[in-house]
Amino acid sequence: MTKRVRKAVLPVAGLGTRVLPGAKTTPKNLLNVVDRPILSYVVEEARAAGIEHFVFIVGRGQGAIEDYFDANPEVEGALEAKGKADILAEVRKDLAKPGEMSFVRQMAPLGLGHAVWCARHIVGDEPFAVMLPDMLMAAEPPALAQAIAAHEKTGGNIVVVEPAPEGEAHKYGIVALEGQEGRLNRMTGMVEKPAPGTEPSNLFISGRYILRPEIFDLLERQGKGAGGEIQLTDAMAELMKVQDFHALEYEGTTYDCGDKIGLLRANVAFALRRPDLADAARSAIEALL
Ligand code: UTP
């Protein structure tokens, strides 16, 4: 029997170059989509999938992330005094439950693989989720729940994927599959940004993974890959030689909030999904066209 996936690692220590200068003083994942930070949606997705413990990998100057999930008696007291119960409930919804969140410093942004490796002592010897929080996923059931269900079925590693927009596969990490039937297929490899025309499939790695703990032994080697960074994909490719990896084409849509237009798309899409805002958002958008 496979152990239940209880912990999620959320690496947020990157520099957010693509959304500078905004990300200089506000960590990228605290930028708003409509009225909540990106991270709020990702934590909600994880809780809905049964995650009990969050391990944030943070960098210097990102104390605001820890503060966001902590109580703020001044704000909460003021809302209470003014009788703004609805806003207060929204604010409190995101607070960490006691012991639910750990924050680990990645002392230099040496790559995603290095960031995940920093979580090894907290994760221990059990399968765990990795969530790239700048990827917002609108899905029902939530994307991570779909990934965990696939892991429970296969017992192995799961990489969540999505069809790349026509002609754009060369911009992403693309999976190679043994065969393509249905949504869950055994992987044979991965290629980071394949040259146009050489893509092994049109499915890009979209930011949710379920990994078995043996990945930490491979990350331990600290091998540098593309861009001189310690890449998670290199360790996954190594692990794939001895363990099962399946790609799950999840049902839903990904918004890359680490990118200017992706962040804009997420704001528009999530406003249009909100019953309280949809009409006003649609009028505002139409007026601009
Ligand atoms: P990205 O490359 O998308 O994020 O990494 P970035 O480095 O912040 O963005 P750009 O490319 O400079 O605009 C994917 C995720 O991995 C984290 C990032 O914070 C992001 O959430 N990451 C990346 C780390 O935590 N540490 C690293 O060393 C690298």
PDB file of C-alpha atoms and ligand atoms in Angstrom:
ATOM      1  CA  MET A   1       0.000   0.000   0.000  1.00  0.00           C
ATOM      2  CA  THR A   2       1.313   3.443  -0.860  1.00  0.00           C
ATOM      3  CA  LYS A   3       1.509   6.040   1.879  1.00  0.00           C
ATOM      4  CA  ARG A   4      -0.973   8.896   1.686  1.00  0.00           C
ATOM      5  CA  VAL A   5       0.238  12.211   0.227  1.00  0.00           C
ATOM      6  CA  ARG A   6       0.082  14.585   3.193  1.00  0.00           C
ATOM      7  CA  LYS A   7       2.748  17.195   2.522  1.00  0.00           C
ATOM      8  CA  ALA A   8       3.210  19.764  -0.224  1.00  0.00           C
ATOM      9  CA  VAL A   9       6.424  21.604  -1.061  1.00  0.00           C
ATOM     10  CA  LEU A  10       5.917  25.084  -2.487  1.00  0.00           C
ATOM     11  CA  PRO A  11       9.140  26.628  -3.817  1.00  0.00           C
ATOM     12  CA  VAL A  12       8.781  30.407  -3.898  1.00  0.00           C
ATOM     13  CA  ALA A  13      12.408  31.522  -3.631  1.00  0.00           C
ATOM     14  CA  GLY A  14      12.964  32.415  -7.296  1.00  0.00           C
ATOM     15  CA  LEU A  15      13.678  35.985  -8.334  1.00  0.00           C
ATOM     16  CA  GLY A  16      10.516  36.483 -10.383  1.00  0.00           C
ATOM     17  CA  THR A  17      12.492  38.235 -13.108  1.00  0.00           C
ATOM     18  CA  ARG A  18       9.598  38.174 -15.549  1.00  0.00           C
ATOM     19  CA  VAL A  19       7.346  40.213 -13.275  1.00  0.00           C
ATOM     20  CA  LEU A  20       9.885  42.746 -12.057  1.00  0.00           C
ATOM     21  CA  PRO A  21       9.867  45.424 -10.798  1.00  0.00           C
ATOM     22  CA  GLY A  22       6.658  44.345  -9.015  1.00  0.00           C
ATOM     23  CA  ALA A  23       8.363  41.259  -7.596  1.00  0.00           C
ATOM     24  CA  LYS A  24      11.230  43.289  -6.129  1.00  0.00           C
ATOM     25  CA  THR A  25       9.516  44.080  -2.834  1.00  0.00           C
ATOM     26  CA  THR A  26       6.367  41.933  -3.099  1.00  0.00           C
ATOM     27  CA  PRO A  27       7.181  38.241  -3.519  1.00  0.00           C
ATOM     28  CA  LYS A  28       5.806  37.193  -6.915  1.00  0.00           C
ATOM     29  CA  ASN A  29       3.364  34.733  -5.389  1.00  0.00           C
ATOM     30  CA  LEU A  30       1.808  37.438  -3.238  1.00  0.00           C
ATOM     31  CA  LEU A  31       0.805  39.471  -6.292  1.00  0.00           C
ATOM     32  CA  ASN A  32      -2.973  39.649  -6.475  1.00  0.00           C
ATOM     33  CA  VAL A  33      -5.278  37.784  -8.782  1.00  0.00           C
ATOM     34  CA  VAL A  34      -8.517  39.768  -8.348  1.00  0.00           C
ATOM     35  CA  ASP A  35      -8.492  40.290  -4.563  1.00  0.00           C
ATOM     36  CA  ARG A  36      -6.293  37.486  -3.223  1.00  0.00           C
ATOM     37  CA  PRO A  37      -2.627  36.652  -3.594  1.00  0.00           C
ATOM     38  CA  ILE A  38      -1.759  33.883  -6.038  1.00  0.00           C
ATOM     39  CA  LEU A  39      -0.632  31.746  -3.076  1.00  0.00           C
ATOM     40  CA  SER A  40      -4.067  31.881  -1.505  1.00  0.00           C
ATOM     41  CA  TYR A  41      -5.572  29.986  -4.462  1.00  0.00           C
ATOM     42  CA  VAL A  42      -2.782  27.405  -4.418  1.00  0.00           C
ATOM     43  CA  VAL A  43      -3.134  26.732  -0.689  1.00  0.00           C
ATOM     44  CA  GLU A  44      -6.895  26.396  -1.161  1.00  0.00           C
ATOM     45  CA  GLU A  45      -6.289  23.855  -3.959  1.00  0.00           C
ATOM     46  CA  ALA A  46      -3.919  21.869  -1.742  1.00  0.00           C
ATOM     47  CA  ARG A  47      -6.200  21.835   1.295  1.00  0.00           C
ATOM     48  CA  ALA A  48      -9.059  20.629  -0.913  1.00  0.00           C
ATOM     49  CA  ALA A  49      -6.778  17.755  -1.977  1.00  0.00           C
ATOM     50  CA  GLY A  50      -6.175  16.723   1.648  1.00  0.00           C
ATOM     51  CA  ILE A  51      -2.740  18.294   2.170  1.00  0.00           C
ATOM     52  CA  GLU A  52      -2.004  18.641   5.892  1.00  0.00           C
ATOM     53  CA  HIS A  53       1.401  20.284   5.877  1.00  0.00           C
ATOM     54  CA  PHE A  54       2.902  22.983   3.674  1.00  0.00           C
ATOM     55  CA  VAL A  55       6.639  23.445   3.257  1.00  0.00           C
ATOM     56  CA  PHE A  56       7.410  26.823   1.713  1.00  0.00           C
ATOM     57  CA  ILE A  57      10.904  27.263   0.329  1.00  0.00           C
ATOM     58  CA  VAL A  58      11.509  30.976   0.680  1.00  0.00           C
ATOM     59  CA  GLY A  59      14.313  33.401  -0.058  1.00  0.00           C
ATOM     60  CA  ARG A  60      15.550  36.569   1.590  1.00  0.00           C
ATOM     61  CA  GLY A  61      13.055  39.419   1.721  1.00  0.00           C
ATOM     62  CA  GLN A  62      10.050  37.102   1.564  1.00  0.00           C
ATOM     63  CA  GLY A  63       8.937  37.420   5.173  1.00  0.00           C
ATOM     64  CA  ALA A  64       5.639  38.807   3.874  1.00  0.00           C
ATOM     65  CA  ILE A  65       4.655  35.255   2.839  1.00  0.00           C
ATOM     66  CA  GLU A  66       4.877  34.020   6.430  1.00  0.00           C
ATOM     67  CA  ASP A  67       3.055  37.146   7.604  1.00  0.00           C
ATOM     68  CA  TYR A  68       0.243  36.604   5.109  1.00  0.00           C
ATOM     69  CA  PHE A  69      -0.691  33.284   6.707  1.00  0.00           C
ATOM     70  CA  ASP A  70      -0.294  34.605  10.258  1.00  0.00           C
ATOM     71  CA  ALA A  71      -2.948  36.412  12.289  1.00  0.00           C
ATOM     72  CA  ASN A  72      -3.053  40.215  12.061  1.00  0.00           C
ATOM     73  CA  PRO A  73      -4.908  41.368  15.178  1.00  0.00           C
ATOM     74  CA  GLU A  74      -4.956  45.002  14.019  1.00  0.00           C
ATOM     75  CA  VAL A  75      -6.661  44.270  10.694  1.00  0.00           C
ATOM     76  CA  GLU A  76      -8.941  41.595  12.149  1.00  0.00           C
ATOM     77  CA  GLY A  77      -9.873  43.791  15.137  1.00  0.00           C
ATOM     78  CA  ALA A  78     -10.700  46.732  12.868  1.00  0.00           C
ATOM     79  CA  LEU A  79     -12.932  44.577  10.645  1.00  0.00           C
ATOM     80  CA  GLU A  80     -14.664  43.151  13.697  1.00  0.00           C
ATOM     81  CA  ALA A  81     -15.246  46.613  15.160  1.00  0.00           C
ATOM     82  CA  LYS A  82     -16.710  47.837  11.869  1.00  0.00           C
ATOM     83  CA  GLY A  83     -18.956  44.761  11.564  1.00  0.00           C
ATOM     84  CA  LYS A  84     -17.373  43.705   8.269  1.00  0.00           C
ATOM     85  CA  ALA A  85     -17.939  40.013   8.915  1.00  0.00           C
ATOM     86  CA  ASP A  86     -17.762  38.959   5.259  1.00  0.00           C
ATOM     87  CA  ILE A  87     -14.298  40.477   4.659  1.00  0.00           C
ATOM     88  CA  LEU A  88     -13.123  39.158   8.031  1.00  0.00           C
ATOM     89  CA  ALA A  89     -14.160  35.624   7.052  1.00  0.00           C
ATOM     90  CA  GLU A  90     -12.239  35.955   3.780  1.00  0.00           C
ATOM     91  CA  VAL A  91      -9.137  37.163   5.621  1.00  0.00           C
ATOM     92  CA  ARG A  92      -9.313  34.386   8.206  1.00  0.00           C
ATOM     93  CA  LYS A  93      -9.917  31.652   5.637  1.00  0.00           C
ATOM     94  CA  ASP A  94      -6.253  31.767   4.627  1.00  0.00           C
ATOM     95  CA  LEU A  95      -4.713  31.683   8.116  1.00  0.00           C
ATOM     96  CA  ALA A  96      -2.452  28.731   8.843  1.00  0.00           C
ATOM     97  CA  LYS A  97      -3.832  26.164  11.235  1.00  0.00           C
ATOM     98  CA  PRO A  98      -1.446  25.608  14.161  1.00  0.00           C
ATOM     99  CA  GLY A  99       1.584  23.675  12.906  1.00  0.00           C
ATOM    100  CA  GLU A 100       0.297  23.487   9.334  1.00  0.00           C
ATOM    101  CA  MET A 101       3.092  25.473   7.666  1.00  0.00           C
ATOM    102  CA  SER A 102       6.891  25.350   7.712  1.00  0.00           C
ATOM    103  CA  PHE A 103       9.176  27.923   6.116  1.00  0.00           C
ATOM    104  CA  VAL A 104      12.634  26.894   4.972  1.00  0.00           C
ATOM    105  CA  ARG A 105      15.220  29.344   3.662  1.00  0.00           C
ATOM    106  CA  GLN A 106      16.882  28.554   0.383  1.00  0.00           C
ATOM    107  CA  MET A 107      19.928  30.689   0.932  1.00  0.00           C
ATOM    108  CA  ALA A 108      20.622  31.131  -2.784  1.00  0.00           C
ATOM    109  CA  PRO A 109      18.298  30.448  -5.738  1.00  0.00           C
ATOM    110  CA  LEU A 110      20.335  27.551  -7.094  1.00  0.00           C
ATOM    111  CA  GLY A 111      17.446  26.028  -9.015  1.00  0.00           C
ATOM    112  CA  LEU A 112      14.107  24.308  -8.522  1.00  0.00           C
ATOM    113  CA  GLY A 113      15.780  20.960  -7.750  1.00  0.00           C
ATOM    114  CA  HIS A 114      17.803  22.571  -4.997  1.00  0.00           C
ATOM    115  CA  ALA A 115      14.686  24.280  -3.616  1.00  0.00           C
ATOM    116  CA  VAL A 116      12.819  20.951  -3.406  1.00  0.00           C
ATOM    117  CA  TRP A 117      15.861  19.267  -1.815  1.00  0.00           C
ATOM    118  CA  CYS A 118      15.766  21.880   0.971  1.00  0.00           C
ATOM    119  CA  ALA A 119      12.486  20.246   2.116  1.00  0.00           C
ATOM    120  CA  ARG A 120      13.969  16.760   2.598  1.00  0.00           C
ATOM    121  CA  HIS A 121      14.116  16.729   6.403  1.00  0.00           C
ATOM    122  CA  ILE A 122      10.553  17.944   6.774  1.00  0.00           C
ATOM    123  CA  VAL A 123       9.107  15.628   4.131  1.00  0.00           C
ATOM    124  CA  GLY A 124      10.955  12.516   5.304  1.00  0.00           C
ATOM    125  CA  ASP A 125      10.276   9.100   3.819  1.00  0.00           C
ATOM    126  CA  GLU A 126       6.879   9.529   2.170  1.00  0.00           C
ATOM    127  CA  PRO A 127       5.463  10.564  -1.209  1.00  0.00           C
ATOM    128  CA  PHE A 128       4.816  14.294  -1.408  1.00  0.00           C
ATOM    129  CA  ALA A 129       3.425  16.971  -3.693  1.00  0.00           C
ATOM    130  CA  VAL A 130       5.392  19.737  -5.364  1.00  0.00           C
ATOM    131  CA  MET A 131       3.344  22.749  -6.403  1.00  0.00           C
ATOM    132  CA  LEU A 132       4.816  25.573  -8.461  1.00  0.00           C
ATOM    133  CA  PRO A 133       2.668  28.288  -7.031  1.00  0.00           C
ATOM    134  CA  ASP A 134       2.982  30.710  -9.928  1.00  0.00           C
ATOM    135  CA  MET A 135       0.952  28.223 -11.959  1.00  0.00           C
ATOM    136  CA  LEU A 136      -2.697  28.803 -11.097  1.00  0.00           C
ATOM    137  CA  MET A 137      -4.951  25.957 -12.082  1.00  0.00           C
ATOM    138  CA  ALA A 138      -8.669  26.363 -12.557  1.00  0.00           C
ATOM    139  CA  ALA A 139     -10.005  22.829 -12.282  1.00  0.00           C
ATOM    140  CA  GLU A 140     -12.766  20.754 -10.746  1.00  0.00           C
ATOM    141  CA  PRO A 141     -11.809  18.542  -8.953  1.00  0.00           C
ATOM    142  CA  PRO A 142      -8.754  20.659  -8.058  1.00  0.00           C
ATOM    143  CA  ALA A 143      -5.619  19.811 -10.059  1.00  0.00           C
ATOM    144  CA  LEU A 144      -3.717  18.439  -7.061  1.00  0.00           C
ATOM    145  CA  ALA A 145      -6.629  16.187  -6.101  1.00  0.00           C
ATOM    146  CA  GLN A 146      -6.573  14.763  -9.643  1.00  0.00           C
ATOM    147  CA  ALA A 147      -2.810  14.165  -9.296  1.00  0.00           C
ATOM    148  CA  ILE A 148      -3.174  12.439  -5.922  1.00  0.00           C
ATOM    149  CA  ALA A 149      -5.931  10.206  -7.298  1.00  0.00           C
ATOM    150  CA  ALA A 150      -3.586   9.215 -10.159  1.00  0.00           C
ATOM    151  CA  HIS A 151      -0.809   8.482  -7.647  1.00  0.00           C
ATOM    152  CA  GLU A 152      -3.147   6.284  -5.615  1.00  0.00           C
ATOM    153  CA  LYS A 153      -3.895   4.361  -8.805  1.00  0.00           C
ATOM    154  CA  THR A 154      -0.296   3.861  -9.995  1.00  0.00           C
ATOM    155  CA  GLY A 155       1.659   4.082  -6.720  1.00  0.00           C
ATOM    156  CA  GLY A 156       4.397   5.894  -8.645  1.00  0.00           C
ATOM    157  CA  ASN A 157       5.477   9.405  -9.542  1.00  0.00           C
ATOM    158  CA  ILE A 158       3.007  11.715 -11.273  1.00  0.00           C
ATOM    159  CA  VAL A 159       3.704  14.740 -13.460  1.00  0.00           C
ATOM    160  CA  VAL A 160       0.680  16.883 -14.291  1.00  0.00           C
ATOM    161  CA  VAL A 161       0.613  17.993 -17.924  1.00  0.00           C
ATOM    162  CA  GLU A 162      -1.548  20.031 -20.273  1.00  0.00           C
ATOM    163  CA  PRO A 163      -1.597  20.507 -24.070  1.00  0.00           C
ATOM    164  CA  ALA A 164       0.592  23.460 -25.045  1.00  0.00           C
ATOM    165  CA  PRO A 165      -1.031  26.140 -27.192  1.00  0.00           C
ATOM    166  CA  GLU A 166      -0.538  25.434 -30.928  1.00  0.00           C
ATOM    167  CA  GLY A 167       3.067  26.077 -31.964  1.00  0.00           C
ATOM    168  CA  GLU A 168       4.264  26.875 -28.427  1.00  0.00           C
ATOM    169  CA  ALA A 169       5.515  23.491 -27.177  1.00  0.00           C
ATOM    170  CA  HIS A 170       9.135  24.584 -27.655  1.00  0.00           C
ATOM    171  CA  LYS A 171       8.730  27.120 -24.814  1.00  0.00           C
ATOM    172  CA  TYR A 172       8.037  24.494 -22.147  1.00  0.00           C
ATOM    173  CA  GLY A 173       9.181  21.301 -20.498  1.00  0.00           C
ATOM    174  CA  ILE A 174       7.575  18.589 -22.638  1.00  0.00           C
ATOM    175  CA  VAL A 175       6.974  14.933 -21.736  1.00  0.00           C
ATOM    176  CA  ALA A 176       7.686  11.874 -23.859  1.00  0.00           C
ATOM    177  CA  LEU A 177       5.160   9.048 -23.465  1.00  0.00           C
ATOM    178  CA  GLU A 178       5.247   5.312 -24.034  1.00  0.00           C
ATOM    179  CA  GLY A 179       1.845   5.554 -25.717  1.00  0.00           C
ATOM    180  CA  GLN A 180      -0.999   8.036 -25.570  1.00  0.00           C
ATOM    181  CA  GLU A 181      -4.359   6.646 -24.540  1.00  0.00           C
ATOM    182  CA  GLY A 182      -6.685   8.433 -22.166  1.00  0.00           C
ATOM    183  CA  ARG A 183      -5.335  10.958 -19.694  1.00  0.00           C
ATOM    184  CA  LEU A 184      -2.856   8.905 -17.664  1.00  0.00           C
ATOM    185  CA  ASN A 185       0.137   7.591 -19.582  1.00  0.00           C
ATOM    186  CA  ARG A 186       3.498   6.141 -18.685  1.00  0.00           C
ATOM    187  CA  MET A 187       6.362   8.538 -19.327  1.00  0.00           C
ATOM    188  CA  THR A 188       9.613   7.652 -21.032  1.00  0.00           C
ATOM    189  CA  GLY A 189      11.318  11.032 -20.699  1.00  0.00           C
ATOM    190  CA  MET A 190      11.159  14.811 -20.582  1.00  0.00           C
ATOM    191  CA  VAL A 191      12.724  17.523 -22.704  1.00  0.00           C
ATOM    192  CA  GLU A 192      13.207  21.089 -21.571  1.00  0.00           C
ATOM    193  CA  LYS A 193      12.300  23.567 -24.359  1.00  0.00           C
ATOM    194  CA  PRO A 194      12.674  21.204 -27.352  1.00  0.00           C
ATOM    195  CA  ALA A 195      13.672  22.737 -30.694  1.00  0.00           C
ATOM    196  CA  PRO A 196      10.517  23.415 -32.780  1.00  0.00           C
ATOM    197  CA  GLY A 197       9.550  20.296 -34.698  1.00  0.00           C
ATOM    198  CA  THR A 198      11.363  17.901 -32.333  1.00  0.00           C
ATOM    199  CA  GLU A 199       8.774  17.867 -29.508  1.00  0.00           C
ATOM    200  CA  PRO A 200       8.050  14.304 -28.341  1.00  0.00           C
ATOM    201  CA  SER A 201       4.441  15.327 -27.530  1.00  0.00           C
ATOM    202  CA  ASN A 202       2.405  18.524 -27.190  1.00  0.00           C
ATOM    203  CA  LEU A 203       2.023  18.081 -23.424  1.00  0.00           C
ATOM    204  CA  PHE A 204       3.848  20.529 -21.166  1.00  0.00           C
ATOM    205  CA  ILE A 205       4.719  20.046 -17.510  1.00  0.00           C
ATOM    206  CA  SER A 206       2.352  22.417 -15.823  1.00  0.00           C
ATOM    207  CA  GLY A 207       3.494  22.711 -12.222  1.00  0.00           C
ATOM    208  CA  ARG A 208       2.042  19.951 -10.025  1.00  0.00           C
ATOM    209  CA  TYR A 209       3.950  16.782  -9.215  1.00  0.00           C
ATOM    210  CA  ILE A 210       3.644  13.830  -6.865  1.00  0.00           C
ATOM    211  CA  LEU A 211       7.123  12.515  -6.148  1.00  0.00           C
ATOM    212  CA  ARG A 212       8.422   9.576  -4.218  1.00  0.00           C
ATOM    213  CA  PRO A 213      11.007  10.418  -1.540  1.00  0.00           C
ATOM    214  CA  GLU A 214      13.854   8.671  -3.401  1.00  0.00           C
ATOM    215  CA  ILE A 215      14.086  11.865  -5.485  1.00  0.00           C
ATOM    216  CA  PHE A 216      15.947  13.444  -2.534  1.00  0.00           C
ATOM    217  CA  ASP A 217      18.873  11.002  -2.876  1.00  0.00           C
ATOM    218  CA  LEU A 218      19.282  12.086  -6.495  1.00  0.00           C
ATOM    219  CA  LEU A 219      18.973  15.785  -5.677  1.00  0.00           C
ATOM    220  CA  GLU A 220      21.614  15.268  -2.995  1.00  0.00           C
ATOM    221  CA  ARG A 221      24.198  14.929  -5.764  1.00  0.00           C
ATOM    222  CA  GLN A 222      23.658  18.618  -6.570  1.00  0.00           C
ATOM    223  CA  GLY A 223      24.351  18.065 -10.259  1.00  0.00           C
ATOM    224  CA  LYS A 224      23.984  21.250 -12.299  1.00  0.00           C
ATOM    225  CA  GLY A 225      21.955  21.212 -15.506  1.00  0.00           C
ATOM    226  CA  ALA A 226      20.484  23.806 -17.867  1.00  0.00           C
ATOM    227  CA  GLY A 227      21.395  27.381 -16.944  1.00  0.00           C
ATOM    228  CA  GLY A 228      23.906  26.107 -14.362  1.00  0.00           C
ATOM    229  CA  GLU A 229      20.954  25.373 -12.034  1.00  0.00           C
ATOM    230  CA  ILE A 230      20.152  22.242 -10.023  1.00  0.00           C
ATOM    231  CA  GLN A 231      17.177  21.097 -12.069  1.00  0.00           C
ATOM    232  CA  LEU A 232      14.289  19.022 -10.751  1.00  0.00           C
ATOM    233  CA  THR A 233      13.782  17.548 -14.236  1.00  0.00           C
ATOM    234  CA  ASP A 234      17.340  16.097 -14.247  1.00  0.00           C
ATOM    235  CA  ALA A 235      16.686  14.250 -10.972  1.00  0.00           C
ATOM    236  CA  MET A 236      13.298  13.070 -12.255  1.00  0.00           C
ATOM    237  CA  ALA A 237      14.943  11.725 -15.427  1.00  0.00           C
ATOM    238  CA  GLU A 238      17.401   9.756 -13.253  1.00  0.00           C
ATOM    239  CA  LEU A 239      14.637   8.399 -11.031  1.00  0.00           C
ATOM    240  CA  MET A 240      12.646   7.401 -14.116  1.00  0.00           C
ATOM    241  CA  LYS A 241      15.322   4.779 -14.853  1.00  0.00           C
ATOM    242  CA  VAL A 242      14.260   2.827 -11.764  1.00  0.00           C
ATOM    243  CA  GLN A 243      10.743   4.036 -10.911  1.00  0.00           C
ATOM    244  CA  ASP A 244       7.428   4.541 -12.659  1.00  0.00           C
ATOM    245  CA  PHE A 245       6.486   8.019 -13.853  1.00  0.00           C
ATOM    246  CA  HIS A 246       3.087   8.775 -15.311  1.00  0.00           C
ATOM    247  CA  ALA A 247       1.958  11.982 -16.989  1.00  0.00           C
ATOM    248  CA  LEU A 248      -1.558  13.020 -16.023  1.00  0.00           C
ATOM    249  CA  GLU A 249      -3.353  15.257 -18.501  1.00  0.00           C
ATOM    250  CA  TYR A 250      -5.552  16.921 -15.930  1.00  0.00           C
ATOM    251  CA  GLU A 251      -8.943  18.427 -16.618  1.00  0.00           C
ATOM    252  CA  GLY A 252      -8.602  22.176 -16.229  1.00  0.00           C
ATOM    253  CA  THR A 253      -6.701  25.252 -17.378  1.00  0.00           C
ATOM    254  CA  THR A 254      -3.344  26.608 -16.222  1.00  0.00           C
ATOM    255  CA  TYR A 255      -2.471  30.301 -15.905  1.00  0.00           C
ATOM    256  CA  ASP A 256       1.227  31.112 -15.673  1.00  0.00           C
ATOM    257  CA  CYS A 257       1.209  34.004 -13.213  1.00  0.00           C
ATOM    258  CA  GLY A 258       4.999  34.303 -13.380  1.00  0.00           C
ATOM    259  CA  ASP A 259       4.515  35.957 -16.745  1.00  0.00           C
ATOM    260  CA  LYS A 260       2.972  39.391 -17.388  1.00  0.00           C
ATOM    261  CA  ILE A 261       0.294  38.274 -19.844  1.00  0.00           C
ATOM    262  CA  GLY A 262      -0.352  35.062 -17.898  1.00  0.00           C
ATOM    263  CA  LEU A 263      -1.016  37.142 -14.772  1.00  0.00           C
ATOM    264  CA  LEU A 264      -3.340  39.391 -16.741  1.00  0.00           C
ATOM    265  CA  ARG A 265      -5.195  36.361 -18.159  1.00  0.00           C
ATOM    266  CA  ALA A 266      -5.564  34.913 -14.657  1.00  0.00           C
ATOM    267  CA  ASN A 267      -7.022  38.175 -13.354  1.00  0.00           C
ATOM    268  CA  VAL A 268      -9.566  38.323 -16.174  1.00  0.00           C
ATOM    269  CA  ALA A 269     -10.466  34.619 -15.993  1.00  0.00           C
ATOM    270  CA  PHE A 270     -10.822  34.486 -12.203  1.00  0.00           C
ATOM    271  CA  ALA A 271     -12.879  37.700 -12.118  1.00  0.00           C
ATOM    272  CA  LEU A 272     -15.218  36.232 -14.740  1.00  0.00           C
ATOM    273  CA  ARG A 273     -15.580  33.061 -12.618  1.00  0.00           C
ATOM    274  CA  ARG A 274     -16.651  35.021  -9.542  1.00  0.00           C
ATOM    275  CA  PRO A 275     -20.445  35.223  -9.254  1.00  0.00           C
ATOM    276  CA  ASP A 276     -20.182  38.525  -7.346  1.00  0.00           C
ATOM    277  CA  LEU A 277     -17.914  40.145  -9.942  1.00  0.00           C
ATOM    278  CA  ALA A 278     -18.589  38.480 -13.289  1.00  0.00           C
ATOM    279  CA  ASP A 279     -21.080  41.016 -14.690  1.00  0.00           C
ATOM    280  CA  ALA A 280     -19.065  44.061 -13.646  1.00  0.00           C
ATOM    281  CA  ALA A 281     -15.847  42.469 -14.901  1.00  0.00           C
ATOM    282  CA  ARG A 282     -17.385  41.649 -18.282  1.00  0.00           C
ATOM    283  CA  SER A 283     -18.672  45.231 -18.739  1.00  0.00           C
ATOM    284  CA  ALA A 284     -15.308  46.672 -17.726  1.00  0.00           C
ATOM    285  CA  ILE A 285     -13.428  44.420 -20.165  1.00  0.00           C
ATOM    286  CA  GLU A 286     -15.849  45.062 -23.035  1.00  0.00           C
ATOM    287  CA  ALA A 287     -15.562  48.801 -22.507  1.00  0.00           C
ATOM    288  CA  LEU A 288     -11.821  48.531 -23.071  1.00  0.00           C
ATOM    289  CA  LEU A 289     -12.048  46.662 -26.382  1.00  0.00           C
TER     290      LEU A 289
HETATM  291  P1  UTP B   1      10.582  29.969 -12.193  1.00  0.00           P
HETATM  292  O1  UTP B   1      11.811  29.980 -13.000  1.00  0.00           O
HETATM  293  O2  UTP B   1       9.261  29.912 -12.895  1.00  0.00           O
HETATM  294  O3  UTP B   1      10.493  31.224 -11.242  1.00  0.00           O
HETATM  295  O4  UTP B   1      10.671  28.801 -11.116  1.00  0.00           O
HETATM  296  P2  UTP B   1      11.435  32.442 -11.036  1.00  0.00           P
HETATM  297  O5  UTP B   1      12.864  32.031 -11.070  1.00  0.00           O
HETATM  298  O6  UTP B   1      10.958  33.147  -9.815  1.00  0.00           O
HETATM  299  O7  UTP B   1      10.982  33.322 -12.272  1.00  0.00           O
HETATM  300  P3  UTP B   1      11.799  34.056 -13.399  1.00  0.00           P
HETATM  301  O8  UTP B   1      12.102  32.984 -14.409  1.00  0.00           O
HETATM  302  O9  UTP B   1      12.992  34.683 -12.745  1.00  0.00           O
HETATM  303  O10 UTP B   1      10.817  35.094 -13.907  1.00  0.00           O
HETATM  304  C1  UTP B   1       9.574  27.973 -10.763  1.00  0.00           C
HETATM  305  C2  UTP B   1       9.300  28.045  -9.278  1.00  0.00           C
HETATM  306  O11 UTP B   1      10.444  27.591  -8.548  1.00  0.00           O
HETATM  307  C3  UTP B   1      10.845  28.540  -7.586  1.00  0.00           C
HETATM  308  C4  UTP B   1      10.297  29.874  -8.086  1.00  0.00           C
HETATM  309  O12 UTP B   1      10.061  30.764  -7.011  1.00  0.00           O
HETATM  310  C5  UTP B   1       9.012  29.466  -8.788  1.00  0.00           C
HETATM  311  O13 UTP B   1       7.923  29.406  -7.873  1.00  0.00           O
HETATM  312  N1  UTP B   1      12.319  28.501  -7.462  1.00  0.00           N
HETATM  313  C6  UTP B   1      13.079  28.530  -8.560  1.00  0.00           C
HETATM  314  C7  UTP B   1      12.884  28.434  -6.206  1.00  0.00           C
HETATM  315  O14 UTP B   1      12.188  28.403  -5.168  1.00  0.00           O
HETATM  316  N2  UTP B   1      14.236  28.410  -6.089  1.00  0.00           N
HETATM  317  C8  UTP B   1      15.041  28.431  -7.181  1.00  0.00           C
HETATM  318  O15 UTP B   1      16.273  28.384  -7.001  1.00  0.00           O
HETATM  319  C9  UTP B   1      14.451  28.484  -8.443  1.00  0.00           C
END
